[in-house]
CSV table of C-alpha atoms in Angstrom, one decimal:
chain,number,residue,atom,x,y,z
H,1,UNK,CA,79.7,28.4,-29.7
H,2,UNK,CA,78.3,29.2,-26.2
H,3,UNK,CA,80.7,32.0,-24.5
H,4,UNK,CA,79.9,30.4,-20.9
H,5,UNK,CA,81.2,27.1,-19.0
H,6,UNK,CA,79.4,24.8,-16.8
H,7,UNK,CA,80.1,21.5,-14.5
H,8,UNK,CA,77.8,19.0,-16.5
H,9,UNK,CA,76.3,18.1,-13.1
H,10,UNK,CA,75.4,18.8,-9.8
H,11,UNK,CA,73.8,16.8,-7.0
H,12,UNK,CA,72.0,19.0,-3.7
H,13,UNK,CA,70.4,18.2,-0.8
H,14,UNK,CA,66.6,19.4,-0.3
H,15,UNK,CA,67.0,22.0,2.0
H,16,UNK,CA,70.4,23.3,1.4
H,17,UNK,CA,71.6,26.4,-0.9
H,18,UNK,CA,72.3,25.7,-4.1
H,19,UNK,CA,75.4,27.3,-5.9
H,20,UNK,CA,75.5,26.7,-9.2
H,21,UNK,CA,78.6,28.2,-11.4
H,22,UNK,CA,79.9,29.4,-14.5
H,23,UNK,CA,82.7,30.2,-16.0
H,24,UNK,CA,82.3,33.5,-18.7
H,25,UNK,CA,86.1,34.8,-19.2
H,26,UNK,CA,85.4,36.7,-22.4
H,27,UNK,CA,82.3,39.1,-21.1
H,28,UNK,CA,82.3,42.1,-22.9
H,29,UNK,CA,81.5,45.1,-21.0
H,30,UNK,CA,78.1,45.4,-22.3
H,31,UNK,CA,76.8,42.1,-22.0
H,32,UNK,CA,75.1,40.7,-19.1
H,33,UNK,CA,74.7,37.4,-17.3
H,34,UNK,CA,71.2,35.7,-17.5
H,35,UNK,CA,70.2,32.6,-16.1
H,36,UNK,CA,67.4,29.7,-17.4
H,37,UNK,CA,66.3,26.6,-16.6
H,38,UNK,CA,64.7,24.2,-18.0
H,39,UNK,CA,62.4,21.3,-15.8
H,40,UNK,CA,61.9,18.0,-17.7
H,41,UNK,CA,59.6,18.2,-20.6
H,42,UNK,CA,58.9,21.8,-20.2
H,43,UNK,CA,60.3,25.0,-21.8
H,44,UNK,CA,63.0,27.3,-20.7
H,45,UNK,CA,62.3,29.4,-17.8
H,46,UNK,CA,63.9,32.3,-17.1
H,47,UNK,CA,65.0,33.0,-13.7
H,48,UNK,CA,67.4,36.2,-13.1
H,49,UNK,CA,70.4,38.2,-14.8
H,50,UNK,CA,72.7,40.7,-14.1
H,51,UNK,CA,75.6,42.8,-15.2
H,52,UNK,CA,77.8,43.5,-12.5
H,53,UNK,CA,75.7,43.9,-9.1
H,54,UNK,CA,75.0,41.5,-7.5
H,55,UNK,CA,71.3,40.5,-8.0
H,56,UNK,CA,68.0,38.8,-6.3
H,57,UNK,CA,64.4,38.2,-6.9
H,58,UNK,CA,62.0,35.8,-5.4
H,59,UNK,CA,63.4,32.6,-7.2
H,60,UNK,CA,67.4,33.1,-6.6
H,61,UNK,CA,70.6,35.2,-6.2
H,62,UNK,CA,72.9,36.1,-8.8
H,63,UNK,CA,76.3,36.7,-7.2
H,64,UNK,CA,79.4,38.2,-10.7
H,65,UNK,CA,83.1,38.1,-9.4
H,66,UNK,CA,84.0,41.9,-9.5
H,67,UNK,CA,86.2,40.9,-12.9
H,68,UNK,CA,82.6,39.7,-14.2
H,69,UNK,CA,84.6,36.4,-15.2
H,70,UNK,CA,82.6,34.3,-13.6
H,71,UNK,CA,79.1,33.9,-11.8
H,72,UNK,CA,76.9,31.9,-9.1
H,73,UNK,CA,73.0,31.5,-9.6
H,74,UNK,CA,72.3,30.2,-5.7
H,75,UNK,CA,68.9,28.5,-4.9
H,76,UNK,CA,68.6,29.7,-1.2
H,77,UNK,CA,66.8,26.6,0.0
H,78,UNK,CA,66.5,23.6,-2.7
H,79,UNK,CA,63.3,21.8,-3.2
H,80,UNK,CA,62.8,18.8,-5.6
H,81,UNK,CA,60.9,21.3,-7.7
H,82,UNK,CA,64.1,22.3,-8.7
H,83,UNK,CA,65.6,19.5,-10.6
H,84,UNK,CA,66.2,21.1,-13.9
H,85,UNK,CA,68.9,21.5,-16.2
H,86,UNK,CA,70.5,25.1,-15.6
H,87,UNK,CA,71.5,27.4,-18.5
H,88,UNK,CA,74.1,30.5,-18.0
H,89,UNK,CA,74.1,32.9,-20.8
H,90,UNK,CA,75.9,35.9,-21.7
H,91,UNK,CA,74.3,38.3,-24.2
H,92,UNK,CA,74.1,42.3,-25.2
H,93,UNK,CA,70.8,43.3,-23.0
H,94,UNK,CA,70.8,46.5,-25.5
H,95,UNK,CA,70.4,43.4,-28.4
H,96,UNK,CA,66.4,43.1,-26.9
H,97,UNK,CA,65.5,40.6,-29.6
H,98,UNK,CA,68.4,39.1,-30.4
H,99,UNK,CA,68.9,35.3,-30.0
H,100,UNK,CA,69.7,33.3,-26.9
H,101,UNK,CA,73.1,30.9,-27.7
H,102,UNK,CA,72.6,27.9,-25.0
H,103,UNK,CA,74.8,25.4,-24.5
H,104,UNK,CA,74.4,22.0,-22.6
H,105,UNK,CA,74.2,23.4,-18.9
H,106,UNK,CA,74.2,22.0,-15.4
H,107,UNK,CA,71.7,19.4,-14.4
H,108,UNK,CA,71.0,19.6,-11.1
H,109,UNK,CA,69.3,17.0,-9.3
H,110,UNK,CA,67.8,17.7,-5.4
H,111,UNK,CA,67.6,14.7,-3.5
H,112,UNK,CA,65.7,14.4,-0.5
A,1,UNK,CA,49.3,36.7,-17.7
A,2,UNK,CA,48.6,33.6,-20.3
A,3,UNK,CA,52.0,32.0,-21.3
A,4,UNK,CA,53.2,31.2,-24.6
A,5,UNK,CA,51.3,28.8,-25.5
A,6,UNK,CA,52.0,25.8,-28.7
A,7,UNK,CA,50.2,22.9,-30.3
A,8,UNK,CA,50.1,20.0,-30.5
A,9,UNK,CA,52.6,18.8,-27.6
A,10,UNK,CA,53.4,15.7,-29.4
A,11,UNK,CA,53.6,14.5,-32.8
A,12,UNK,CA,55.3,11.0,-34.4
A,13,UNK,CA,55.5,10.6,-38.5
A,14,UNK,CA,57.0,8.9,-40.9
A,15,UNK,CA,60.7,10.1,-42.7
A,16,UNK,CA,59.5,12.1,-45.9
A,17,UNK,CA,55.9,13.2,-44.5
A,18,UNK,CA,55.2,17.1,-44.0
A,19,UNK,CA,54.1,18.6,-40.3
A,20,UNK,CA,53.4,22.0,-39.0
A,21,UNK,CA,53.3,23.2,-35.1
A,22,UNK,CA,51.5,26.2,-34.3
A,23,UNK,CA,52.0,29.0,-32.0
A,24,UNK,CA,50.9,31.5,-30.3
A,25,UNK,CA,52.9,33.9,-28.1
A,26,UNK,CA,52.0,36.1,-25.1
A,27,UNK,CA,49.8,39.2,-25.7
A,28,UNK,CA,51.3,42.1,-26.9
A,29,UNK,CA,54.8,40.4,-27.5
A,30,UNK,CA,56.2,41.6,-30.8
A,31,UNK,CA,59.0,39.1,-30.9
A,32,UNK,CA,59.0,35.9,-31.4
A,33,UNK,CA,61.1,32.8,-31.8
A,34,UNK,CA,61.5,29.2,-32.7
A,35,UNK,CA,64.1,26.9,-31.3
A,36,UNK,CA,65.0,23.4,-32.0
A,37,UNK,CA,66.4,21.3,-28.9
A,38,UNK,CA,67.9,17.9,-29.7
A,39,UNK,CA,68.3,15.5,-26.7
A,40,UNK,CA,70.7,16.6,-24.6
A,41,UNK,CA,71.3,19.2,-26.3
A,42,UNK,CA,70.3,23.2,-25.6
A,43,UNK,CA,67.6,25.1,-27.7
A,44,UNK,CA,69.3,26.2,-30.7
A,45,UNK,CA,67.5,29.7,-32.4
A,46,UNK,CA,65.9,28.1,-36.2
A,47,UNK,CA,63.8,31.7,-37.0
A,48,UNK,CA,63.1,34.6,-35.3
A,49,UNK,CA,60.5,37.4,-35.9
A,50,UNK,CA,60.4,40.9,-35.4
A,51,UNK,CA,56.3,41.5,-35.8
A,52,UNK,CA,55.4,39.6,-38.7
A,53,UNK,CA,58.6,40.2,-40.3
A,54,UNK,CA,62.2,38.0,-40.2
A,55,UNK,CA,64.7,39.6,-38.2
A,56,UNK,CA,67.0,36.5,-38.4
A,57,UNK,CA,66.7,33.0,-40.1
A,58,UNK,CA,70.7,32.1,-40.5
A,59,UNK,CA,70.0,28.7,-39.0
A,60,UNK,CA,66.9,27.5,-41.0
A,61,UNK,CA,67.1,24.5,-43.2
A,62,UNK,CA,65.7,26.5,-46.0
A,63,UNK,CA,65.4,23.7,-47.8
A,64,UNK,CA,63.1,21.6,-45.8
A,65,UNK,CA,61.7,24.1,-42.8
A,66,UNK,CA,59.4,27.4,-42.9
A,67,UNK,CA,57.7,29.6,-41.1
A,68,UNK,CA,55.1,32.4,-41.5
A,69,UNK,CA,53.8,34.8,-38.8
A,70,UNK,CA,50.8,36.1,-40.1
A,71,UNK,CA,49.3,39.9,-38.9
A,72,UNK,CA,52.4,39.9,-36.6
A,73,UNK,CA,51.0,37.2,-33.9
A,74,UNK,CA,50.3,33.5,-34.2
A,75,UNK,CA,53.2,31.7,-36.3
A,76,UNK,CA,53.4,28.4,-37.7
A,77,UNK,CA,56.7,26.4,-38.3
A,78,UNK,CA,56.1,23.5,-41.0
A,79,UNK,CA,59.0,20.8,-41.6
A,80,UNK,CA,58.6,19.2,-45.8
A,81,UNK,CA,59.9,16.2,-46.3
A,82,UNK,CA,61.1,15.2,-42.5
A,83,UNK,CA,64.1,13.4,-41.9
A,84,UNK,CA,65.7,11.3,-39.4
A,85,UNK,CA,67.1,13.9,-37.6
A,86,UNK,CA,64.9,16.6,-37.3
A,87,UNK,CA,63.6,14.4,-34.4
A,88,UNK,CA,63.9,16.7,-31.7
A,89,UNK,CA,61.7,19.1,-29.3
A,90,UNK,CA,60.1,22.7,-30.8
A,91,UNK,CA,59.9,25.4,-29.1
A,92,UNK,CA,58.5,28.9,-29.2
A,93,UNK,CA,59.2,32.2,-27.6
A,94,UNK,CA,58.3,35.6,-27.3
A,95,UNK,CA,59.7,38.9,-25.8
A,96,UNK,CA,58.1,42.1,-25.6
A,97,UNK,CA,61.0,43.1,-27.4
A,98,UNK,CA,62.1,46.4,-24.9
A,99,UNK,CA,66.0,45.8,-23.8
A,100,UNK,CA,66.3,44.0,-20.8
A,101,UNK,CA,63.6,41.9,-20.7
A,102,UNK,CA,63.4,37.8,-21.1
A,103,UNK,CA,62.3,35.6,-23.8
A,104,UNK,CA,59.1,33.3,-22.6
A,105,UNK,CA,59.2,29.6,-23.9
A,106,UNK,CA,56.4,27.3,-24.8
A,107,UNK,CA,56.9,23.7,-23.6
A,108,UNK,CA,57.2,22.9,-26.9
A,109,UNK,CA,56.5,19.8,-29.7
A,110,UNK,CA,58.3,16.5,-29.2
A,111,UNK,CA,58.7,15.4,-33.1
A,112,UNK,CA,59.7,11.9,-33.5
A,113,UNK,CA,60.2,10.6,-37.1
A,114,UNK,CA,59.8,7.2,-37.8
């Protein structure tokens, strides 16, 4: 079973940030936050992870609640590029090739 | 850098026919991974490799699926006989297999059985 929750849904306006949560109350110390996406009829994409800092690349921000319990990917300005489903997964980064446990995610739908 | 990539994209047979998806991961990646992905559903891990060996096959219909990665890089998945409900999308990854860094997908297969 997946260790993280999601809302099953989202709506945003194009334009506006994006704050997607999760829920991940049983983190273990070692195991860090990652964050996919998947657009319609493509493959997963991976877009940012973290352990306990707060994180940023050129695609998001990853923002973990100091008791790591929980987490926000935000999408700083939303385009309708970003309709996707949204993953959040929790996983040993030490465990390089082990297995990524998804569950059904957020879709996200940016209106105009 | 070339992306992960898998053939073909789309694929419809009949219940009890065999099929086979090929693919090929990014350069130099020494893991790699098949997932299935049900509608509506998230990927869920069917085989992994570790070079050309298994490092973890738990959820494999052994029965029905395989897969081979020969000389540690291209890797084909075949399905024999197909049922109803292996109707779903493939996909492949690959990681370069050093902590810390992300699995790359394919877009996958769409298998629809008849």
């Amino acid at each position: 079973d997946a260790k993280t929750t999601q809302p099953p849904s989202m709506d945003c306006a194009e334009g506006r940030a994006a704050n997607l949560p999760c829920n991940h109350s049983t983190i273990s110390g070692n195991e860090y936050v990652y964050w996919y996406r998947q657009i319609h009829s493509q493959g997963p994409q991976y877009i940012i992870h973290g352990l306990k800092n707060n994180e940023t690349n050129e695609m998001a921000s990853l923002i973990i609640t100091e008791d790591r319990k929980s987490s926000t990917l935000i999408l700083p300005h939303a385009t309708l590029r970003d309709t996707a489903v949204y993953y959040c997964i929790v996983r040993v980064a030490s465990d390089s090739w082990g297995k990524l446990q998804f569950g059904a995610g957020t879709q996200v739908v940016v209106t105009p | 850098e070339a992306g992960v990539a898998q053939s073909p994209r789309y694929k419809i047979i009949e219940k009890r026919q065999s099929v086979a998806f090929w693919c090929n991961p990014i350069s130099g990646h020494a893991t790699l991974y098949w997932y299935q992905q049900i509608l509506g559903q998230g990927p869920k891990l069917l085989i992994q490799f570790q070079n050309n060996g298994v490092v973890d096959d738990s959820q494999l219909p052994k029965d029905r699926f395989s897969a081979e990665r020969l000389k540690g890089v291209d890797s084909t998945l075949k399905i024999q006989p197909a049922k109803l409900e292996d109707s779903a999308v493939y996909l492949c990854a690959s990681s370069s297999g050093r902590a810390n860094q992300p699995q790359h997908f394919g877009d996958g297969t769409r298998l629809s059985i008849l």
